[in-house]
Short mmCIF file of C-alpha atoms and ligand atoms in Angstrom, two decimals:
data_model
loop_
_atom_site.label_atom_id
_atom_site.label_comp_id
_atom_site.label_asym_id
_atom_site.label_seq_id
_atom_site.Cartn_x
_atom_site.Cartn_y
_atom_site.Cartn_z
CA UNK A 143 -16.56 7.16 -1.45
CA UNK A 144 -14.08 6.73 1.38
CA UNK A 145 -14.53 9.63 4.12
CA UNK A 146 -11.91 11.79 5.60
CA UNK A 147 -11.55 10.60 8.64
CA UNK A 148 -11.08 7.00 7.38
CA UNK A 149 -8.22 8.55 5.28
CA UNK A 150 -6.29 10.52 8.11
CA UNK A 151 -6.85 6.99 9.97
CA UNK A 152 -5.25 5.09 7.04
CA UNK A 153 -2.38 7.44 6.86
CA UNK A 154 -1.73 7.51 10.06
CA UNK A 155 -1.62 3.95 11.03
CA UNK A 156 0.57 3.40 7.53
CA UNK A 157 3.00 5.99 8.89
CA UNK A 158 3.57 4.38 12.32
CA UNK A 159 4.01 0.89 10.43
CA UNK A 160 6.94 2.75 8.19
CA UNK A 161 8.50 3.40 11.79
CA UNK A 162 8.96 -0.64 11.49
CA UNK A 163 10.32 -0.86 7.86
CA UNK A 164 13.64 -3.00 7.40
CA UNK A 165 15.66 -1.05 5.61
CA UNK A 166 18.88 -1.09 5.91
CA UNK A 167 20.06 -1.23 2.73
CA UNK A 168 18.04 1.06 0.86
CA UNK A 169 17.39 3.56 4.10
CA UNK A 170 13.85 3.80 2.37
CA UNK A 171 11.38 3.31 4.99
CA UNK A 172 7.58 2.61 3.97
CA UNK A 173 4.56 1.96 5.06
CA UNK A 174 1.12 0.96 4.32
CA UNK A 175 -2.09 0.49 5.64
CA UNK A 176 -4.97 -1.65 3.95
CA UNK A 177 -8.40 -1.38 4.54
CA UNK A 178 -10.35 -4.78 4.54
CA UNK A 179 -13.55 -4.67 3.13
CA UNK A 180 -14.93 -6.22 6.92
CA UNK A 181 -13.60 -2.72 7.89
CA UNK A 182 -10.74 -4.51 9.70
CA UNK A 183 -7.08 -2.25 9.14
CA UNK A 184 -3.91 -4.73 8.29
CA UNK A 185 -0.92 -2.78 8.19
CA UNK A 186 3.04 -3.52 6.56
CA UNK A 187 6.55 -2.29 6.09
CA UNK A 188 9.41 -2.58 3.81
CA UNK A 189 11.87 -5.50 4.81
CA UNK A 190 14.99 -5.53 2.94
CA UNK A 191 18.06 -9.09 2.81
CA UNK A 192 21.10 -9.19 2.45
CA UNK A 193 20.16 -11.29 -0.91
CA UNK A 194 18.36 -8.20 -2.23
CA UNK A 195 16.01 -10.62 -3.76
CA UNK A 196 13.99 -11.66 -0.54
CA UNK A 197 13.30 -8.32 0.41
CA UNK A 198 9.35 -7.12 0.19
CA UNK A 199 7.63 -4.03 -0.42
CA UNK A 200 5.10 -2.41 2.32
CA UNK A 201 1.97 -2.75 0.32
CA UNK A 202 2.41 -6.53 -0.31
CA UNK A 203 3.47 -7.21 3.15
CA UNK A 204 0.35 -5.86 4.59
CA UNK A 205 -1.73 -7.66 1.04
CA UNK A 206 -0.27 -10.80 2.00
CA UNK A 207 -0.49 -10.24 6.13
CA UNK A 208 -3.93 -10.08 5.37
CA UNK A 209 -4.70 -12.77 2.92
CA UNK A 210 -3.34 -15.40 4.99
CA UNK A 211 -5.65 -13.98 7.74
CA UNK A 212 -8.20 -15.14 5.75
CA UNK A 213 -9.04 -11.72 4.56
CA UNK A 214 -9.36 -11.49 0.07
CA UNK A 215 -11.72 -8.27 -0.18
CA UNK A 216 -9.64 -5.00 0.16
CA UNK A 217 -11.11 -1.03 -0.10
CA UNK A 218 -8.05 0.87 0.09
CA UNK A 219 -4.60 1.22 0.95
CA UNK A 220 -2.70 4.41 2.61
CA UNK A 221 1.25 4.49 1.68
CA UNK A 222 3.57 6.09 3.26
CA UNK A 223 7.43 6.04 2.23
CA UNK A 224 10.68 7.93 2.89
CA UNK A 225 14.04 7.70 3.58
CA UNK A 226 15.02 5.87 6.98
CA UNK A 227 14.49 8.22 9.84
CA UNK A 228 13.32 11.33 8.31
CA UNK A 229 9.69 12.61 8.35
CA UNK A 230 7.50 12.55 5.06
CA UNK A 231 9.16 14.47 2.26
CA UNK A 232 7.54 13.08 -0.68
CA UNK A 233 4.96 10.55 -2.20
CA UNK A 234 5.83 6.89 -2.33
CA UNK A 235 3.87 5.81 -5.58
CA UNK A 236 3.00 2.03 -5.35
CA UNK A 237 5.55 0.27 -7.42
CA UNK A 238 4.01 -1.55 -10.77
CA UNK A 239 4.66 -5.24 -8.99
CA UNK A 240 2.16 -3.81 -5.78
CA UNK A 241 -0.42 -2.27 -8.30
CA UNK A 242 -0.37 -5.97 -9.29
CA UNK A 243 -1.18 -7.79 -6.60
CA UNK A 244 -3.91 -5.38 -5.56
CA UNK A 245 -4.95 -6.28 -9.07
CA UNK A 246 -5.60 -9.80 -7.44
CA UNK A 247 -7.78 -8.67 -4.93
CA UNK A 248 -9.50 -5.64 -5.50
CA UNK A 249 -11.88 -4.29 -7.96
CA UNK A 250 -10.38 -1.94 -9.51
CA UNK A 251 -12.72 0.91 -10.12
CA UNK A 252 -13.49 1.92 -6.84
CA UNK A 253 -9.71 0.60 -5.35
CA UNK A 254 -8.85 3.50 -3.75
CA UNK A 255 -4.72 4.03 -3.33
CA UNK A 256 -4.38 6.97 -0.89
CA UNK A 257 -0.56 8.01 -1.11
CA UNK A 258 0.67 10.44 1.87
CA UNK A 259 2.86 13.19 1.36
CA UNK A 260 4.31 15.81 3.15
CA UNK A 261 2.35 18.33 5.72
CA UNK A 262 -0.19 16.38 6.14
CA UNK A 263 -1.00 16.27 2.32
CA UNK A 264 -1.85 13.54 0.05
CA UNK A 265 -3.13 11.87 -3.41
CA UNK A 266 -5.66 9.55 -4.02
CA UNK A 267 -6.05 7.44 -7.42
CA UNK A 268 -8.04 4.13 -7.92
CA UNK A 269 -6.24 1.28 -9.24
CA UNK A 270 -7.81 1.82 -12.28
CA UNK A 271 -6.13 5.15 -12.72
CA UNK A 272 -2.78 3.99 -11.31
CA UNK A 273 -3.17 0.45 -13.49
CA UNK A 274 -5.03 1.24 -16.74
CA UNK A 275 -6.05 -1.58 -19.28
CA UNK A 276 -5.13 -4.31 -16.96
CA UNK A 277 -4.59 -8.00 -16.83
CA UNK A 278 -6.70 -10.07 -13.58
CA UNK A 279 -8.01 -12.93 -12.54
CA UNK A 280 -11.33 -12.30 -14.79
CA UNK A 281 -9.13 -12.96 -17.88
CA UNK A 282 -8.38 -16.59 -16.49
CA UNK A 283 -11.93 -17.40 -15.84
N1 THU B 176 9.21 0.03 -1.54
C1 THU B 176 7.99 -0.24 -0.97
O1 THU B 176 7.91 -0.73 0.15
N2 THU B 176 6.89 0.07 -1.70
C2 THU B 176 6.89 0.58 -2.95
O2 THU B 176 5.84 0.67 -3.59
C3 THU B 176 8.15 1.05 -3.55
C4 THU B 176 9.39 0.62 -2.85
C5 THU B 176 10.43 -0.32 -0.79
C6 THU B 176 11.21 -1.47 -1.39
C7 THU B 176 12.59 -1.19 -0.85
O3 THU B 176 12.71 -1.79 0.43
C8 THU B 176 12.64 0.32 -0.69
O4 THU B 176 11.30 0.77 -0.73
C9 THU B 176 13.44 1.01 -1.79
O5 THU B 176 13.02 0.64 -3.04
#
């Protein structure tokens, strides 16, 4: 069970990452923080292109920060996402390509996706929950 503290620390650092999004075409700045099961913090923003194509979510910026760090055993992630400049109105939902790729790493029963919302306020879902009946590595082995 992830404490409180840990939480308000995930949100927090995932918030000051969204103040580094990309996202200039879109002028939908996120987020994220990811909790490494060493209890080390890698966080990552949006970053949009011009191509559209290139661009890359928050969530799999900081999954992919963190696996080339040599890091493949993840806890939780904080998101945090609204549009360019404003403070948090609503709750950026992990899109179905980001539930994914946690899919990859994480086990997900006890994944926990904490997503921030306004005042302070947030919702927290395991991947399970978020990615029900889904397809991983197990079903390769
Ligand atoms: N975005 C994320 O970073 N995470 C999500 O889970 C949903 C969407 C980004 C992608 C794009 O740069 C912008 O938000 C608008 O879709």
């Amino acid at each position: 069970m992830i404490e409180e503290s840990m939480i308000r620390k995930l949100i927090s650092l995932a918030d000051e990452a969204r103040s580094r999004s990309y996202a200039p075409y879109s002028n939908y700045a996120v987020g994220a923080a990811l909790l490494c099961e060493d209890g080390s913090i890698v966080t990552g923003c949006n970053m949009e292109n011009a191509a559209f194509g290139p661009g890359i979510c928050a969530e799999r910026c900081a999954i992919y920060k963190a696996v080339s760090d040599g890091r493949r055993s993840f806890k939780s992630i904080a998101v945090a996402g609204s549009p360019v400049g404003e403070p948090l109105s609503q709750y950026a939902s992990p899109c179905g390509v980001c539930r994914q790729v946690m899919r990859e790493f994480a086990d997900p029963a006890s994944f926990d996706i904490i997503v921030a919302g306004p005042d302070g306020e947030y919702r927290i879902n395991t991947l399970d929950e978020l990615l029900p009946d889904s397809f991983g590595p197990d079903n390769l082995s």
